[in-house]
Amino acid sequence: MRNRIATWALPCLFTLIATASASAVTYEQAVLADNPIAYWQLNEAAGSTSVVDTVAGRVATVIGNPVLGSPGPSSDFPGIGSTGNTAVAFDGSGDALETSGVNNVPYGAGDYSVELWFQASFASTSINRDLFSATNAGGHGTLLEIQPVSGTGRRLRFLHRAPTGSSGGQDVFFTLPGNGDPFWDTFHHLVGVKDDITGGMVLYLDGIAVGANTPSGNFGATAMTIDIGRLVPGSNLRDFLGTIDEVAIYTQALSASQVAAHFAAAFVPEPASISLLLIGGAALLRRRRATV
């Protein structure tokens, strides 16, 4: 099927490619256009001892033995960057990226959004596996994690807890496919949004809202310790097994259209790829005409 393009489909192909060429926005550009307060693209080379956020230069220390320079989502999502894009792979035991001191992120006084890409191991989730955690003095304000359900199922969890602490708060859950499903073979785009104006919190997966709840209160603008790949500083609880990339934090609630636009931008080919598609499309058209 991939090798057969009907004559009637070729104009559609050219229209799509021309549109993409005229208005191509990479994933990075889409994220930065919405003004994140922190954005760890995680393109550091293997062996690096820290990762740096693109926006404000906040440093997160590499803890344990996560593998920097691992393959990221760009093989399936060229808009994230076919050259230079890498991610961080976590082995589920003692690995994390963690901020401290002046590198902590002040958010949570009102609206906020947390965004990232992940590929997880289904087999690893016999316990909670944390993708993102924001804490203040060990008390949680935000969690994005994968939880076991009845020992055989899996679900995503987005937690907002105010005031920060070890219990309470509001959750949004979304049930994930079972073992063997293609879902577990690729990267996924995940966004948790807390919106003071609408009084809602929304969980988005691959550009689509998959769950909502009503949050209660704010945990303030206190600088939060950010952990990527584990639950809490100084502990190996709920360590992630899989790969994480493109972690962004915003002090505003991303709208449904903004989240969808970020996900769509991940598919936009780079200009060189667009040119190749145009050349390939033209060759197909010439070949088709030659055989008529």
CSV table of C-alpha atoms in Angstrom, one decimal:
chain,number,residue,atom,x,y,z
A,1,MET,CA,0.0,0.0,0.0
A,2,ARG,CA,2.8,2.4,0.8
A,3,ASN,CA,4.3,1.9,-2.6
A,4,ARG,CA,1.1,2.6,-4.5
A,5,ILE,CA,-0.1,6.2,-4.9
A,6,ALA,CA,-3.2,6.5,-7.2
A,7,THR,CA,-3.3,9.3,-9.7
A,8,TRP,CA,-6.2,11.0,-7.9
A,9,ALA,CA,-4.1,11.0,-4.7
A,10,LEU,CA,-1.1,12.8,-6.1
A,11,PRO,CA,-2.7,16.3,-6.1
A,12,CYS,CA,-3.5,15.8,-2.4
A,13,LEU,CA,0.1,14.8,-1.8
A,14,PHE,CA,1.4,17.9,-3.4
A,15,THR,CA,-1.1,20.1,-1.5
A,16,LEU,CA,-0.1,18.5,1.8
A,17,ILE,CA,3.6,18.9,1.1
A,18,ALA,CA,3.3,22.5,-0.2
A,19,THR,CA,1.2,23.4,2.9
A,20,ALA,CA,3.8,21.9,5.2
A,21,SER,CA,6.6,23.6,3.4
A,22,ALA,CA,4.9,27.0,3.6
A,23,SER,CA,4.0,26.8,7.3
A,24,ALA,CA,6.4,24.3,8.8
A,25,VAL,CA,6.8,24.7,12.5
A,26,THR,CA,9.0,22.3,14.3
A,27,TYR,CA,8.1,20.9,17.7
A,28,GLU,CA,10.8,23.0,19.4
A,29,GLN,CA,9.4,26.2,17.7
A,30,ALA,CA,5.8,25.3,18.8
A,31,VAL,CA,6.9,24.7,22.4
A,32,LEU,CA,9.0,27.9,22.6
A,33,ALA,CA,6.3,30.0,21.0
A,34,ASP,CA,4.1,29.2,24.1
A,35,ASN,CA,6.7,30.5,26.5
A,36,PRO,CA,7.6,27.7,28.8
A,37,ILE,CA,9.4,28.6,32.0
A,38,ALA,CA,11.7,25.6,31.6
A,39,TYR,CA,12.4,23.3,28.7
A,40,TRP,CA,14.8,20.3,28.9
A,41,GLN,CA,15.3,19.0,25.4
A,42,LEU,CA,17.6,16.3,26.7
A,43,ASN,CA,20.0,16.3,23.7
A,44,GLU,CA,23.1,16.1,25.9
A,45,ALA,CA,25.7,13.4,24.9
A,46,ALA,CA,26.2,10.1,26.6
A,47,GLY,CA,28.4,10.6,29.7
A,48,SER,CA,27.1,14.1,30.5
A,49,THR,CA,26.7,14.7,34.2
A,50,SER,CA,23.9,17.3,33.9
A,51,VAL,CA,21.2,18.5,31.5
A,52,VAL,CA,20.4,22.1,30.9
A,53,ASP,CA,17.0,23.8,30.1
A,54,THR,CA,16.8,25.8,26.9
A,55,VAL,CA,14.9,28.7,28.3
A,56,ALA,CA,16.7,29.8,31.5
A,57,GLY,CA,19.7,27.6,31.8
A,58,ARG,CA,18.4,25.6,34.8
A,59,VAL,CA,20.7,22.6,35.4
A,60,ALA,CA,19.4,19.2,36.4
A,61,THR,CA,21.9,16.8,37.8
A,62,VAL,CA,22.2,13.3,36.4
A,63,ILE,CA,21.7,10.7,39.2
A,64,GLY,CA,22.5,7.0,38.9
A,65,ASN,CA,23.2,5.7,35.4
A,66,PRO,CA,20.6,6.9,33.0
A,67,VAL,CA,21.8,6.7,29.4
A,68,LEU,CA,22.0,10.1,27.8
A,69,GLY,CA,22.2,10.3,24.0
A,70,SER,CA,19.7,7.5,23.6
A,71,PRO,CA,17.4,7.4,20.6
A,72,GLY,CA,14.5,9.9,20.9
A,73,PRO,CA,11.1,10.1,19.2
A,74,SER,CA,12.4,11.8,16.1
A,75,SER,CA,12.5,8.5,14.0
A,76,ASP,CA,8.7,8.5,14.1
A,77,PHE,CA,8.2,12.2,14.7
A,78,PRO,CA,10.6,14.1,12.4
A,79,GLY,CA,9.3,17.5,13.6
A,80,ILE,CA,11.2,16.9,16.9
A,81,GLY,CA,14.4,17.0,14.9
A,82,SER,CA,15.9,14.2,12.7
A,83,THR,CA,19.4,15.5,13.5
A,84,GLY,CA,20.6,16.1,17.0
A,85,ASN,CA,17.6,14.8,18.8
A,86,THR,CA,18.3,12.4,21.6
A,87,ALA,CA,16.6,11.4,24.8
A,88,VAL,CA,17.4,9.8,28.2
A,89,ALA,CA,16.8,6.1,29.0
A,90,PHE,CA,16.1,5.1,32.6
A,91,ASP,CA,16.8,1.6,33.9
A,92,GLY,CA,14.2,1.5,36.7
A,93,SER,CA,16.7,1.5,39.5
A,94,GLY,CA,18.2,4.7,40.9
A,95,ASP,CA,18.2,6.8,37.8
A,96,ALA,CA,16.9,10.4,37.7
A,97,LEU,CA,17.5,13.9,36.6
A,98,GLU,CA,17.0,16.4,39.5
A,99,THR,CA,17.2,20.1,40.1
A,100,SER,CA,18.2,21.8,43.3
A,101,GLY,CA,18.7,25.3,44.8
A,102,VAL,CA,18.7,28.1,42.2
A,103,ASN,CA,17.8,25.6,39.5
A,104,ASN,CA,14.4,24.7,41.0
A,105,VAL,CA,11.3,26.0,39.1
A,106,PRO,CA,8.8,28.5,40.6
A,107,TYR,CA,5.4,27.5,39.3
A,108,GLY,CA,2.0,26.6,40.8
A,109,ALA,CA,0.8,30.0,42.0
A,110,GLY,CA,-2.0,29.7,39.4
A,111,ASP,CA,-2.3,28.0,36.0
A,112,TYR,CA,0.4,25.6,34.9
A,113,SER,CA,1.2,22.9,32.4
A,114,VAL,CA,3.7,20.0,32.3
A,115,GLU,CA,4.6,18.4,29.0
A,116,LEU,CA,6.9,15.6,27.9
A,117,TRP,CA,7.4,12.6,25.6
A,118,PHE,CA,7.9,9.0,26.9
A,119,GLN,CA,8.2,5.4,25.9
A,120,ALA,CA,7.6,3.0,28.7
A,121,SER,CA,8.1,-0.7,29.4
A,122,PHE,CA,4.8,-2.4,30.1
A,123,ALA,CA,6.6,-5.1,32.1
A,124,SER,CA,8.2,-2.5,34.4
A,125,THR,CA,4.9,-1.2,35.8
A,126,SER,CA,4.2,-3.8,38.5
A,127,ILE,CA,4.8,-0.7,40.7
A,128,ASN,CA,4.2,3.0,40.1
A,129,ARG,CA,6.7,4.4,37.6
A,130,ASP,CA,7.1,8.2,37.8
A,131,LEU,CA,7.9,10.3,34.7
A,132,PHE,CA,7.8,13.7,36.4
A,133,SER,CA,7.6,14.9,40.0
A,134,ALA,CA,7.6,18.4,41.5
A,135,THR,CA,8.1,18.6,45.2
A,136,ASN,CA,8.6,21.2,47.9
A,137,ALA,CA,10.5,20.0,51.0
A,138,GLY,CA,9.6,16.5,50.0
A,139,GLY,CA,5.9,17.2,49.6
A,140,HIS,CA,4.4,16.6,46.1
A,141,GLY,CA,2.7,19.3,44.1
A,142,THR,CA,2.6,17.6,40.7
A,143,LEU,CA,3.0,14.0,39.5
A,144,LEU,CA,2.9,12.3,36.1
A,145,GLU,CA,3.2,8.6,36.5
A,146,ILE,CA,2.2,5.1,35.3
A,147,GLN,CA,0.3,3.0,37.8
A,148,PRO,CA,-0.6,-0.7,38.0
A,149,VAL,CA,-4.3,-1.5,38.1
A,150,SER,CA,-5.3,-4.8,39.7
A,151,GLY,CA,-1.9,-6.2,39.0
A,152,THR,CA,-2.5,-6.6,35.3
A,153,GLY,CA,-3.6,-3.3,33.9
A,154,ARG,CA,-1.8,0.1,33.6
A,155,ARG,CA,-3.1,3.7,33.8
A,156,LEU,CA,-1.7,7.2,33.5
A,157,ARG,CA,-2.0,9.4,36.6
A,158,PHE,CA,-1.8,13.2,36.7
A,159,LEU,CA,-1.8,14.5,40.3
A,160,HIS,CA,-2.3,18.1,41.5
A,161,ARG,CA,-1.9,18.5,45.3
A,162,ALA,CA,-2.3,21.8,47.2
A,163,PRO,CA,-0.8,22.4,49.6
A,164,THR,CA,2.1,20.1,48.7
A,165,GLY,CA,2.4,17.0,50.9
A,166,SER,CA,2.3,13.2,50.9
A,167,SER,CA,-1.5,12.7,50.7
A,168,GLY,CA,-4.6,14.3,49.3
A,169,GLY,CA,-5.0,16.3,46.1
A,170,GLN,CA,-6.9,15.6,42.9
A,171,ASP,CA,-6.1,13.0,40.2
A,172,VAL,CA,-6.9,12.4,36.6
A,173,PHE,CA,-6.5,8.8,35.4
A,174,PHE,CA,-6.5,7.2,32.0
A,175,THR,CA,-6.4,3.4,31.4
A,176,LEU,CA,-3.7,2.3,29.0
A,177,PRO,CA,-3.7,-0.7,26.6
A,178,GLY,CA,-2.6,-4.1,27.7
A,179,ASN,CA,0.7,-6.0,27.3
A,180,GLY,CA,1.6,-6.7,23.7
A,181,ASP,CA,-0.3,-3.6,22.4
A,182,PRO,CA,1.7,-1.5,19.8
A,183,PHE,CA,1.2,1.5,22.2
A,184,TRP,CA,4.2,0.3,24.2
A,185,ASP,CA,6.5,0.2,21.1
A,186,THR,CA,6.7,3.9,20.5
A,187,PHE,CA,6.9,7.3,22.1
A,188,HIS,CA,3.9,9.3,23.3
A,189,HIS,CA,3.2,12.9,24.0
A,190,LEU,CA,1.9,13.6,27.5
A,191,VAL,CA,0.6,16.9,28.9
A,192,GLY,CA,-1.0,17.7,32.3
A,193,VAL,CA,-2.8,21.1,32.6
A,194,LYS,CA,-4.1,22.9,35.6
A,195,ASP,CA,-6.4,25.8,34.7
A,196,ASP,CA,-7.5,28.3,37.4
A,197,ILE,CA,-9.8,30.2,34.9
A,198,THR,CA,-11.9,27.2,34.0
A,199,GLY,CA,-11.4,25.5,37.4
A,200,GLY,CA,-10.3,22.3,35.6
A,201,MET,CA,-7.3,20.0,35.2
A,202,VAL,CA,-6.9,18.0,32.0
A,203,LEU,CA,-4.7,15.1,31.0
A,204,TYR,CA,-3.8,15.0,27.3
A,205,LEU,CA,-2.3,12.0,25.5
A,206,ASP,CA,-1.0,12.3,21.9
A,207,GLY,CA,-2.8,15.6,21.4
A,208,ILE,CA,-6.2,14.5,22.7
A,209,ALA,CA,-7.8,15.1,26.1
A,210,VAL,CA,-8.3,11.8,27.8
A,211,GLY,CA,-9.4,12.8,31.3
A,212,ALA,CA,-10.4,15.8,33.5
A,213,ASN,CA,-11.0,16.7,37.1
A,214,THR,CA,-11.5,19.8,39.3
A,215,PRO,CA,-8.4,20.9,41.2
A,216,SER,CA,-8.5,22.5,44.6
A,217,GLY,CA,-6.1,25.4,45.4
A,218,ASN,CA,-2.6,26.4,44.4
A,219,PHE,CA,0.7,25.3,45.9
A,220,GLY,CA,2.2,28.7,45.5
A,221,ALA,CA,5.1,30.1,43.5
A,222,THR,CA,7.6,28.4,45.7
A,223,ALA,CA,10.5,27.0,43.7
A,224,MET,CA,9.8,23.3,43.2
A,225,THR,CA,12.4,20.6,43.0
A,226,ILE,CA,12.0,18.8,39.7
A,227,ASP,CA,12.6,15.1,39.4
A,228,ILE,CA,12.5,13.4,36.0
A,229,GLY,CA,12.3,9.7,36.2
A,230,ARG,CA,11.5,9.2,40.0
A,231,LEU,CA,9.2,10.1,42.8
A,232,VAL,CA,11.2,12.1,45.3
A,233,PRO,CA,14.7,13.4,45.9
A,234,GLY,CA,17.1,11.1,47.7
A,235,SER,CA,15.1,7.9,47.2
A,236,ASN,CA,14.7,5.1,44.6
A,237,LEU,CA,10.9,5.0,44.9
A,238,ARG,CA,8.9,4.5,41.7
A,239,ASP,CA,11.9,4.8,39.4
A,240,PHE,CA,11.0,4.9,35.7
A,241,LEU,CA,11.9,2.2,33.2
A,242,GLY,CA,11.9,3.6,29.7
A,243,THR,CA,12.8,6.7,27.8
A,244,ILE,CA,11.9,10.4,28.4
A,245,ASP,CA,12.4,13.4,26.2
A,246,GLU,CA,11.4,17.1,25.7
A,247,VAL,CA,10.3,18.0,29.3
A,248,ALA,CA,8.6,21.5,29.5
A,249,ILE,CA,7.0,23.4,32.3
A,250,TYR,CA,4.7,26.4,31.8
A,251,THR,CA,3.2,29.0,34.2
A,252,GLN,CA,0.0,29.0,32.1
A,253,ALA,CA,-2.6,26.5,31.1
A,254,LEU,CA,-2.1,25.3,27.6
A,255,SER,CA,-5.3,25.2,25.6
A,256,ALA,CA,-6.6,22.1,23.8
A,257,SER,CA,-5.6,23.8,20.5
A,258,GLN,CA,-2.1,24.5,21.7
A,259,VAL,CA,-1.6,20.9,22.9
A,260,ALA,CA,-2.9,19.6,19.6
A,261,ALA,CA,-0.6,22.0,17.7
A,262,HIS,CA,2.4,20.8,19.6
A,263,PHE,CA,1.6,17.2,18.8
A,264,ALA,CA,0.9,18.1,15.2
A,265,ALA,CA,4.3,19.9,14.9
A,266,ALA,CA,6.1,16.7,15.8
A,267,PHE,CA,5.0,15.3,12.4
A,268,VAL,CA,6.2,18.2,10.3
A,269,PRO,CA,9.2,17.2,8.2
A,270,GLU,CA,12.3,19.4,8.2
A,271,PRO,CA,12.8,21.5,5.1
A,272,ALA,CA,15.2,19.0,3.6
A,273,SER,CA,12.8,16.2,4.1
A,274,ILE,CA,10.0,18.2,2.5
A,275,SER,CA,12.2,18.8,-0.6
A,276,LEU,CA,12.8,15.1,-0.8
A,277,LEU,CA,9.1,14.4,-0.6
A,278,LEU,CA,8.5,16.9,-3.4
A,279,ILE,CA,11.1,15.3,-5.6
A,280,GLY,CA,9.7,11.9,-4.9
A,281,GLY,CA,6.2,13.0,-5.6
A,282,ALA,CA,7.3,14.5,-8.9
A,283,ALA,CA,9.1,11.3,-9.9
A,284,LEU,CA,6.0,9.3,-9.1
A,285,LEU,CA,3.8,11.6,-11.3
A,286,ARG,CA,6.3,11.4,-14.2
A,287,ARG,CA,6.3,7.6,-13.9
A,288,ARG,CA,2.5,7.4,-13.8
A,289,ARG,CA,2.2,9.6,-16.9
A,290,ALA,CA,4.8,7.5,-18.7
A,291,THR,CA,2.8,4.4,-18.3
A,292,VAL,CA,-0.6,5.8,-19.3
